[in-house]
Amino acid sequence: MRDLANERRRFGYRRLFVLLRREGEPAGINRIYRLYIEEGLTKRKRKARRKAIGTRAPILIEARANARWSLDFVQDQFACGRRFRVLNVVDDVTRECLAAIADTSISGRRVAREWAARIKRRSKPGIIVSDNGTERTSNAILKWCVSPAVEWHSIASGKPMQNGFVESFNGRMRDEFLNETLFRNLTHARDLIAAWVTDYNTARPHSALPQRSTKRIGRVSKDRRGLALKIGYFRVQSGIRRVRQGVNAV
């Protein structure tokens, strides 16, 4: 467990327990937690952001793969101090990272080309959600949306919580990968990002998917739509419970 915790320094005992179980460890979660504390493996907590006061309603989407994709940018820098950007694309239902494109500059034309490649590889999403950045409001994107007839929804200005799925992914990427890695150059960054995305999709346990990976979900279920409906149901029920608790507290 110590080796696994050193390899994944930002994982808590619950995710470590899931990974150990995959490797055949018979110990229960209480024993794992005790050893986790005794070995001093508790991860350092990041400074919490301010939370909004009041109740929150769950984000309701059609519970199937490719129903809605979200995209956003995250920034980092090389060892020399030069900055680069990563365009992240996430399936909001399956939580799969569809793309993580790193470059020093990503224009609207580049975004359109990458979207065309993703749609050709998978299928057309029901809707695409993003903020109002210049890359998404450029003429290249506006022209591209007409040809495949893709609905593009822009969130309200200053409301990143309306694009919460990809914002959550960006937070995980920042906490578990970017803050823990030093990039030498663009080629090095692209290689490491591709390896991390593969691990994120195939090995990392997701609390929103009963502690399973996105690829494992697809292998376990022959009826992907039925499984997505189940995931969506529990997500909505969880949101409704939080709203009720907030109302009762008031």
PDB file of C-alpha atoms in Angstrom:
ATOM      1  CA  MET A   1       0.000   0.000   0.000  1.00  0.00           C
ATOM      2  CA  ARG A   2       2.902   2.363   0.726  1.00  0.00           C
ATOM      3  CA  ASP A   3       4.248   1.912  -2.812  1.00  0.00           C
ATOM      4  CA  LEU A   4       0.812   2.503  -4.303  1.00  0.00           C
ATOM      5  CA  ALA A   5       0.281   5.614  -2.169  1.00  0.00           C
ATOM      6  CA  ASN A   6       3.670   6.991  -3.203  1.00  0.00           C
ATOM      7  CA  GLU A   7       2.776   6.380  -6.842  1.00  0.00           C
ATOM      8  CA  ARG A   8      -0.623   8.097  -6.474  1.00  0.00           C
ATOM      9  CA  ARG A   9       0.084  10.708  -3.828  1.00  0.00           C
ATOM     10  CA  ARG A  10      -3.236  12.532  -4.180  1.00  0.00           C
ATOM     11  CA  PHE A  11      -5.402   9.430  -3.700  1.00  0.00           C
ATOM     12  CA  GLY A  12      -7.165   8.922  -0.384  1.00  0.00           C
ATOM     13  CA  TYR A  13      -7.626   5.609   1.383  1.00  0.00           C
ATOM     14  CA  ARG A  14     -10.924   4.846  -0.374  1.00  0.00           C
ATOM     15  CA  ARG A  15      -9.451   4.927  -3.878  1.00  0.00           C
ATOM     16  CA  LEU A  16      -6.355   3.074  -2.664  1.00  0.00           C
ATOM     17  CA  PHE A  17      -8.674   0.426  -1.217  1.00  0.00           C
ATOM     18  CA  VAL A  18     -10.368  -0.018  -4.608  1.00  0.00           C
ATOM     19  CA  LEU A  19      -7.008  -0.393  -6.383  1.00  0.00           C
ATOM     20  CA  LEU A  20      -5.746  -2.867  -3.777  1.00  0.00           C
ATOM     21  CA  ARG A  21      -8.896  -4.945  -4.150  1.00  0.00           C
ATOM     22  CA  ARG A  22      -8.288  -5.122  -7.906  1.00  0.00           C
ATOM     23  CA  GLU A  23      -4.854  -6.573  -7.131  1.00  0.00           C
ATOM     24  CA  GLY A  24      -6.372  -9.252  -4.872  1.00  0.00           C
ATOM     25  CA  GLU A  25      -5.903  -7.690  -1.424  1.00  0.00           C
ATOM     26  CA  PRO A  26      -8.458  -9.359   0.930  1.00  0.00           C
ATOM     27  CA  ALA A  27      -8.250  -6.775   3.753  1.00  0.00           C
ATOM     28  CA  GLY A  28     -11.354  -4.702   4.445  1.00  0.00           C
ATOM     29  CA  ILE A  29     -11.623  -0.956   4.176  1.00  0.00           C
ATOM     30  CA  ASN A  30     -11.365  -0.439   7.951  1.00  0.00           C
ATOM     31  CA  ARG A  31      -8.020  -2.239   8.095  1.00  0.00           C
ATOM     32  CA  ILE A  32      -6.796  -0.296   5.047  1.00  0.00           C
ATOM     33  CA  TYR A  33      -7.804   2.945   6.743  1.00  0.00           C
ATOM     34  CA  ARG A  34      -5.970   1.988   9.959  1.00  0.00           C
ATOM     35  CA  LEU A  35      -2.785   1.130   8.067  1.00  0.00           C
ATOM     36  CA  TYR A  36      -3.196   4.281   5.990  1.00  0.00           C
ATOM     37  CA  ILE A  37      -3.188   6.401   9.171  1.00  0.00           C
ATOM     38  CA  GLU A  38      -0.400   4.434  10.879  1.00  0.00           C
ATOM     39  CA  GLU A  39       1.902   4.809   7.866  1.00  0.00           C
ATOM     40  CA  GLY A  40       1.311   8.560   7.760  1.00  0.00           C
ATOM     41  CA  LEU A  41      -0.038   8.470   4.207  1.00  0.00           C
ATOM     42  CA  THR A  42      -2.752  11.062   4.769  1.00  0.00           C
ATOM     43  CA  LYS A  43      -2.689  13.466   1.843  1.00  0.00           C
ATOM     44  CA  ARG A  44      -2.214  17.148   2.495  1.00  0.00           C
ATOM     45  CA  LYS A  45      -5.479  19.021   2.041  1.00  0.00           C
ATOM     46  CA  ARG A  46      -5.551  21.889  -0.399  1.00  0.00           C
ATOM     47  CA  LYS A  47      -6.927  25.219   0.737  1.00  0.00           C
ATOM     48  CA  ALA A  48     -10.693  25.070   0.303  1.00  0.00           C
ATOM     49  CA  ARG A  49     -12.491  27.614  -1.814  1.00  0.00           C
ATOM     50  CA  ARG A  50     -15.507  29.533  -0.637  1.00  0.00           C
ATOM     51  CA  LYS A  51     -18.752  27.678  -1.103  1.00  0.00           C
ATOM     52  CA  ALA A  52     -21.995  29.247  -2.178  1.00  0.00           C
ATOM     53  CA  ILE A  53     -24.637  29.667   0.511  1.00  0.00           C
ATOM     54  CA  GLY A  54     -28.039  28.148  -0.123  1.00  0.00           C
ATOM     55  CA  THR A  55     -29.440  25.111  -1.916  1.00  0.00           C
ATOM     56  CA  ARG A  56     -28.255  23.748  -5.230  1.00  0.00           C
ATOM     57  CA  ALA A  57     -30.261  21.855  -7.831  1.00  0.00           C
ATOM     58  CA  PRO A  58     -28.659  18.924  -9.702  1.00  0.00           C
ATOM     59  CA  ILE A  59     -27.641  19.320 -13.334  1.00  0.00           C
ATOM     60  CA  LEU A  60     -30.093  17.183 -15.310  1.00  0.00           C
ATOM     61  CA  ILE A  61     -28.877  15.626 -18.565  1.00  0.00           C
ATOM     62  CA  GLU A  62     -29.999  12.726 -20.701  1.00  0.00           C
ATOM     63  CA  ALA A  63     -28.381   9.642 -19.186  1.00  0.00           C
ATOM     64  CA  ARG A  64     -26.534   8.155 -22.152  1.00  0.00           C
ATOM     65  CA  ALA A  65     -23.076   8.317 -23.620  1.00  0.00           C
ATOM     66  CA  ASN A  66     -22.483  11.234 -26.025  1.00  0.00           C
ATOM     67  CA  ALA A  67     -25.535  13.065 -24.705  1.00  0.00           C
ATOM     68  CA  ARG A  68     -23.431  16.048 -23.691  1.00  0.00           C
ATOM     69  CA  TRP A  69     -19.767  16.946 -24.028  1.00  0.00           C
ATOM     70  CA  SER A  70     -18.069  19.720 -22.106  1.00  0.00           C
ATOM     71  CA  LEU A  71     -14.805  21.472 -22.856  1.00  0.00           C
ATOM     72  CA  ASP A  72     -12.571  23.913 -21.098  1.00  0.00           C
ATOM     73  CA  PHE A  73      -8.941  24.970 -20.928  1.00  0.00           C
ATOM     74  CA  VAL A  74      -6.408  24.510 -18.155  1.00  0.00           C
ATOM     75  CA  GLN A  75      -3.009  26.207 -18.047  1.00  0.00           C
ATOM     76  CA  ASP A  76       0.426  25.218 -16.778  1.00  0.00           C
ATOM     77  CA  GLN A  77       4.052  26.001 -17.537  1.00  0.00           C
ATOM     78  CA  PHE A  78       7.289  24.261 -18.501  1.00  0.00           C
ATOM     79  CA  ALA A  79      10.400  24.165 -16.336  1.00  0.00           C
ATOM     80  CA  CYS A  80      11.723  27.185 -18.269  1.00  0.00           C
ATOM     81  CA  GLY A  81       8.652  29.234 -17.286  1.00  0.00           C
ATOM     82  CA  ARG A  82       6.936  29.261 -20.694  1.00  0.00           C
ATOM     83  CA  ARG A  83       3.212  28.673 -20.433  1.00  0.00           C
ATOM     84  CA  PHE A  84       1.087  26.179 -22.326  1.00  0.00           C
ATOM     85  CA  ARG A  85      -2.594  25.277 -22.435  1.00  0.00           C
ATOM     86  CA  VAL A  86      -4.525  22.016 -22.417  1.00  0.00           C
ATOM     87  CA  LEU A  87      -7.929  21.690 -24.112  1.00  0.00           C
ATOM     88  CA  ASN A  88      -9.947  19.140 -22.142  1.00  0.00           C
ATOM     89  CA  VAL A  89     -13.058  17.454 -23.528  1.00  0.00           C
ATOM     90  CA  VAL A  90     -15.213  15.335 -21.195  1.00  0.00           C
ATOM     91  CA  ASP A  91     -18.313  13.185 -21.649  1.00  0.00           C
ATOM     92  CA  ASP A  92     -20.575  14.422 -18.851  1.00  0.00           C
ATOM     93  CA  VAL A  93     -22.361  11.075 -18.345  1.00  0.00           C
ATOM     94  CA  THR A  94     -19.587   8.484 -18.578  1.00  0.00           C
ATOM     95  CA  ARG A  95     -16.959  10.924 -17.177  1.00  0.00           C
ATOM     96  CA  GLU A  96     -14.565   9.776 -19.887  1.00  0.00           C
ATOM     97  CA  CYS A  97     -11.881  12.209 -20.985  1.00  0.00           C
ATOM     98  CA  LEU A  98     -12.278  12.309 -24.754  1.00  0.00           C
ATOM     99  CA  ALA A  99      -9.317  14.585 -25.420  1.00  0.00           C
ATOM    100  CA  ALA A 100      -6.574  16.496 -23.628  1.00  0.00           C
ATOM    101  CA  ILE A 101      -4.778  18.538 -26.275  1.00  0.00           C
ATOM    102  CA  ALA A 102      -1.685  20.411 -25.144  1.00  0.00           C
ATOM    103  CA  ASP A 103      -0.092  23.274 -27.069  1.00  0.00           C
ATOM    104  CA  THR A 104       1.369  26.717 -26.519  1.00  0.00           C
ATOM    105  CA  SER A 105      -1.450  28.264 -28.568  1.00  0.00           C
ATOM    106  CA  ILE A 106      -4.849  26.803 -29.499  1.00  0.00           C
ATOM    107  CA  SER A 107      -6.903  28.834 -31.955  1.00  0.00           C
ATOM    108  CA  GLY A 108     -10.544  28.497 -32.945  1.00  0.00           C
ATOM    109  CA  ARG A 109      -9.558  26.679 -36.135  1.00  0.00           C
ATOM    110  CA  ARG A 110      -7.571  24.195 -34.114  1.00  0.00           C
ATOM    111  CA  VAL A 111     -10.534  23.587 -31.821  1.00  0.00           C
ATOM    112  CA  ALA A 112     -12.776  22.990 -34.871  1.00  0.00           C
ATOM    113  CA  ARG A 113     -10.312  20.467 -36.327  1.00  0.00           C
ATOM    114  CA  GLU A 114     -10.062  18.584 -33.054  1.00  0.00           C
ATOM    115  CA  TRP A 115     -13.854  18.490 -32.676  1.00  0.00           C
ATOM    116  CA  ALA A 116     -14.254  17.136 -36.214  1.00  0.00           C
ATOM    117  CA  ALA A 117     -11.731  14.391 -35.455  1.00  0.00           C
ATOM    118  CA  ARG A 118     -13.496  13.402 -32.205  1.00  0.00           C
ATOM    119  CA  ILE A 119     -16.920  13.248 -33.850  1.00  0.00           C
ATOM    120  CA  LYS A 120     -15.534  11.136 -36.698  1.00  0.00           C
ATOM    121  CA  ARG A 121     -13.978   8.740 -34.177  1.00  0.00           C
ATOM    122  CA  ARG A 122     -17.048   8.481 -31.925  1.00  0.00           C
ATOM    123  CA  SER A 123     -20.386   9.992 -32.878  1.00  0.00           C
ATOM    124  CA  LYS A 124     -22.026  13.398 -32.817  1.00  0.00           C
ATOM    125  CA  PRO A 125     -22.899  14.589 -29.291  1.00  0.00           C
ATOM    126  CA  GLY A 126     -26.341  15.832 -28.436  1.00  0.00           C
ATOM    127  CA  ILE A 127     -24.956  19.138 -27.176  1.00  0.00           C
ATOM    128  CA  ILE A 128     -21.590  20.771 -26.495  1.00  0.00           C
ATOM    129  CA  VAL A 129     -21.158  23.017 -23.450  1.00  0.00           C
ATOM    130  CA  SER A 130     -18.406  25.597 -22.991  1.00  0.00           C
ATOM    131  CA  ASP A 131     -17.773  29.064 -21.642  1.00  0.00           C
ATOM    132  CA  ASN A 132     -17.550  32.233 -23.729  1.00  0.00           C
ATOM    133  CA  GLY A 133     -13.824  32.157 -24.495  1.00  0.00           C
ATOM    134  CA  THR A 134     -12.559  33.655 -27.747  1.00  0.00           C
ATOM    135  CA  GLU A 135     -11.727  30.192 -29.114  1.00  0.00           C
ATOM    136  CA  ARG A 136     -15.396  29.147 -28.889  1.00  0.00           C
ATOM    137  CA  THR A 137     -16.889  32.384 -30.191  1.00  0.00           C
ATOM    138  CA  SER A 138     -14.594  32.683 -33.207  1.00  0.00           C
ATOM    139  CA  ASN A 139     -15.839  32.587 -36.795  1.00  0.00           C
ATOM    140  CA  ALA A 140     -14.157  29.209 -37.319  1.00  0.00           C
ATOM    141  CA  ILE A 141     -16.276  27.608 -34.585  1.00  0.00           C
ATOM    142  CA  LEU A 142     -19.470  29.333 -35.689  1.00  0.00           C
ATOM    143  CA  LYS A 143     -18.980  28.048 -39.252  1.00  0.00           C
ATOM    144  CA  TRP A 144     -18.069  24.570 -38.068  1.00  0.00           C
ATOM    145  CA  CYS A 145     -21.225  24.201 -35.942  1.00  0.00           C
ATOM    146  CA  VAL A 146     -23.378  24.668 -39.042  1.00  0.00           C
ATOM    147  CA  SER A 147     -21.926  21.809 -41.100  1.00  0.00           C
ATOM    148  CA  PRO A 148     -22.408  18.894 -38.642  1.00  0.00           C
ATOM    149  CA  ALA A 149     -25.469  20.605 -37.103  1.00  0.00           C
ATOM    150  CA  VAL A 150     -24.162  20.404 -33.555  1.00  0.00           C
ATOM    151  CA  GLU A 151     -25.931  22.340 -30.825  1.00  0.00           C
ATOM    152  CA  TRP A 152     -23.431  24.493 -28.905  1.00  0.00           C
ATOM    153  CA  HIS A 153     -24.425  25.949 -25.552  1.00  0.00           C
ATOM    154  CA  SER A 154     -22.421  28.735 -23.919  1.00  0.00           C
ATOM    155  CA  ILE A 155     -22.739  29.143 -20.171  1.00  0.00           C
ATOM    156  CA  ALA A 156     -23.460  32.497 -18.539  1.00  0.00           C
ATOM    157  CA  SER A 157     -20.472  34.767 -18.028  1.00  0.00           C
ATOM    158  CA  GLY A 158     -18.853  34.371 -14.618  1.00  0.00           C
ATOM    159  CA  LYS A 159     -20.777  31.147 -13.881  1.00  0.00           C
ATOM    160  CA  PRO A 160     -18.262  28.269 -14.207  1.00  0.00           C
ATOM    161  CA  MET A 161     -20.485  26.057 -12.053  1.00  0.00           C
ATOM    162  CA  GLN A 162     -22.802  25.750 -15.073  1.00  0.00           C
ATOM    163  CA  ASN A 163     -19.989  23.748 -16.692  1.00  0.00           C
ATOM    164  CA  GLY A 164     -19.327  21.760 -13.558  1.00  0.00           C
ATOM    165  CA  PHE A 165     -18.360  18.397 -15.045  1.00  0.00           C
ATOM    166  CA  VAL A 166     -15.311  19.601 -16.944  1.00  0.00           C
ATOM    167  CA  GLU A 167     -14.451  22.033 -14.129  1.00  0.00           C
ATOM    168  CA  SER A 168     -14.380  19.052 -11.777  1.00  0.00           C
ATOM    169  CA  PHE A 169     -12.159  17.186 -14.225  1.00  0.00           C
ATOM    170  CA  ASN A 170      -9.823  20.188 -14.415  1.00  0.00           C
ATOM    171  CA  GLY A 171      -9.576  20.186 -10.628  1.00  0.00           C
ATOM    172  CA  ARG A 172      -8.670  16.498 -10.549  1.00  0.00           C
ATOM    173  CA  MET A 173      -6.124  16.993 -13.314  1.00  0.00           C
ATOM    174  CA  ARG A 174      -4.586  19.936 -11.485  1.00  0.00           C
ATOM    175  CA  ASP A 175      -4.472  18.211  -8.107  1.00  0.00           C
ATOM    176  CA  GLU A 176      -3.407  14.702  -9.111  1.00  0.00           C
ATOM    177  CA  PHE A 177      -1.191  15.411 -12.113  1.00  0.00           C
ATOM    178  CA  LEU A 178      -0.186  18.969 -13.022  1.00  0.00           C
ATOM    179  CA  ASN A 179       0.836  20.017  -9.503  1.00  0.00           C
ATOM    180  CA  GLU A 180       2.872  16.823  -9.152  1.00  0.00           C
ATOM    181  CA  THR A 181       4.730  16.975 -12.475  1.00  0.00           C
ATOM    182  CA  LEU A 182       7.543  19.091 -13.937  1.00  0.00           C
ATOM    183  CA  PHE A 183       7.409  19.381 -17.734  1.00  0.00           C
ATOM    184  CA  ARG A 184      10.603  19.862 -19.730  1.00  0.00           C
ATOM    185  CA  ASN A 185       9.050  20.829 -23.062  1.00  0.00           C
ATOM    186  CA  LEU A 186       5.899  20.437 -25.149  1.00  0.00           C
ATOM    187  CA  THR A 187       6.737  16.923 -26.358  1.00  0.00           C
ATOM    188  CA  HIS A 188       7.374  15.785 -22.811  1.00  0.00           C
ATOM    189  CA  ALA A 189       4.110  17.364 -21.645  1.00  0.00           C
ATOM    190  CA  ARG A 190       2.080  15.709 -24.420  1.00  0.00           C
ATOM    191  CA  ASP A 191       3.522  12.272 -23.640  1.00  0.00           C
ATOM    192  CA  LEU A 192       2.839  12.541 -19.910  1.00  0.00           C
ATOM    193  CA  ILE A 193      -0.646  13.980 -20.418  1.00  0.00           C
ATOM    194  CA  ALA A 194      -1.567  11.167 -22.822  1.00  0.00           C
ATOM    195  CA  ALA A 195      -0.352   8.571 -20.301  1.00  0.00           C
ATOM    196  CA  TRP A 196      -2.308  10.225 -17.476  1.00  0.00           C
ATOM    197  CA  VAL A 197      -5.508  10.407 -19.547  1.00  0.00           C
ATOM    198  CA  THR A 198      -5.192   6.711 -20.391  1.00  0.00           C
ATOM    199  CA  ASP A 199      -4.808   5.892 -16.708  1.00  0.00           C
ATOM    200  CA  TYR A 200      -7.714   8.196 -15.835  1.00  0.00           C
ATOM    201  CA  ASN A 201     -10.020   6.409 -18.283  1.00  0.00           C
ATOM    202  CA  THR A 202      -8.896   2.825 -17.681  1.00  0.00           C
ATOM    203  CA  ALA A 203      -7.682   2.501 -14.077  1.00  0.00           C
ATOM    204  CA  ARG A 204      -8.712   5.415 -11.867  1.00  0.00           C
ATOM    205  CA  PRO A 205     -11.782   4.679  -9.696  1.00  0.00           C
ATOM    206  CA  HIS A 206     -14.574   7.246 -10.078  1.00  0.00           C
ATOM    207  CA  SER A 207     -16.883   7.891  -7.145  1.00  0.00           C
ATOM    208  CA  ALA A 208     -19.658   8.896  -9.583  1.00  0.00           C
ATOM    209  CA  LEU A 209     -19.399   5.478 -11.301  1.00  0.00           C
ATOM    210  CA  PRO A 210     -19.551   3.189  -8.194  1.00  0.00           C
ATOM    211  CA  GLN A 211     -15.705   3.343  -7.884  1.00  0.00           C
ATOM    212  CA  ARG A 212     -15.166   1.931 -11.371  1.00  0.00           C
ATOM    213  CA  SER A 213     -13.235   3.285 -14.317  1.00  0.00           C
ATOM    214  CA  THR A 214     -15.013   4.573 -17.420  1.00  0.00           C
ATOM    215  CA  LYS A 215     -13.633   1.794 -19.622  1.00  0.00           C
ATOM    216  CA  ARG A 216     -14.498  -0.896 -17.092  1.00  0.00           C
ATOM    217  CA  ILE A 217     -18.064   0.381 -16.992  1.00  0.00           C
ATOM    218  CA  GLY A 218     -18.278  -0.195 -20.746  1.00  0.00           C
ATOM    219  CA  ARG A 219     -16.889  -3.737 -20.479  1.00  0.00           C
ATOM    220  CA  VAL A 220     -19.079  -4.808 -17.566  1.00  0.00           C
ATOM    221  CA  SER A 221     -22.349  -3.652 -19.088  1.00  0.00           C
ATOM    222  CA  LYS A 222     -23.564  -4.893 -22.443  1.00  0.00           C
ATOM    223  CA  ASP A 223     -26.401  -2.356 -22.283  1.00  0.00           C
ATOM    224  CA  ARG A 224     -24.492   0.911 -21.963  1.00  0.00           C
ATOM    225  CA  ARG A 225     -27.666   2.950 -22.133  1.00  0.00           C
ATOM    226  CA  GLY A 226     -29.220   1.020 -19.244  1.00  0.00           C
ATOM    227  CA  LEU A 227     -26.128   1.516 -17.110  1.00  0.00           C
ATOM    228  CA  ALA A 228     -26.015   5.204 -17.942  1.00  0.00           C
ATOM    229  CA  LEU A 229     -29.633   5.532 -16.899  1.00  0.00           C
ATOM    230  CA  LYS A 230     -28.751   3.925 -13.574  1.00  0.00           C
ATOM    231  CA  ILE A 231     -25.810   6.284 -13.059  1.00  0.00           C
ATOM    232  CA  GLY A 232     -27.922   9.285 -14.002  1.00  0.00           C
ATOM    233  CA  TYR A 233     -30.688   8.194 -11.632  1.00  0.00           C
ATOM    234  CA  PHE A 234     -28.364   7.973  -8.628  1.00  0.00           C
ATOM    235  CA  ARG A 235     -26.762  11.290  -9.541  1.00  0.00           C
ATOM    236  CA  VAL A 236     -30.156  13.027  -9.654  1.00  0.00           C
ATOM    237  CA  GLN A 237     -31.280  11.359  -6.417  1.00  0.00           C
ATOM    238  CA  SER A 238     -28.093  12.482  -4.693  1.00  0.00           C
ATOM    239  CA  GLY A 239     -28.691  16.045  -5.862  1.00  0.00           C
ATOM    240  CA  ILE A 240     -32.292  15.964  -4.663  1.00  0.00           C
ATOM    241  CA  ARG A 241     -31.174  14.756  -1.218  1.00  0.00           C
ATOM    242  CA  ARG A 242     -28.703  17.632  -0.944  1.00  0.00           C
ATOM    243  CA  VAL A 243     -31.416  20.112  -1.868  1.00  0.00           C
ATOM    244  CA  ARG A 244     -33.797  18.664   0.726  1.00  0.00           C
ATOM    245  CA  GLN A 245     -31.123  18.764   3.408  1.00  0.00           C
ATOM    246  CA  GLY A 246     -30.477  22.425   2.619  1.00  0.00           C
ATOM    247  CA  VAL A 247     -34.178  23.219   2.815  1.00  0.00           C
ATOM    248  CA  ASN A 248     -34.532  21.425   6.158  1.00  0.00           C
ATOM    249  CA  ALA A 249     -31.514  23.262   7.517  1.00  0.00           C
ATOM    250  CA  VAL A 250     -33.097  26.579   6.602  1.00  0.00           C
TER     251      VAL A 250
END
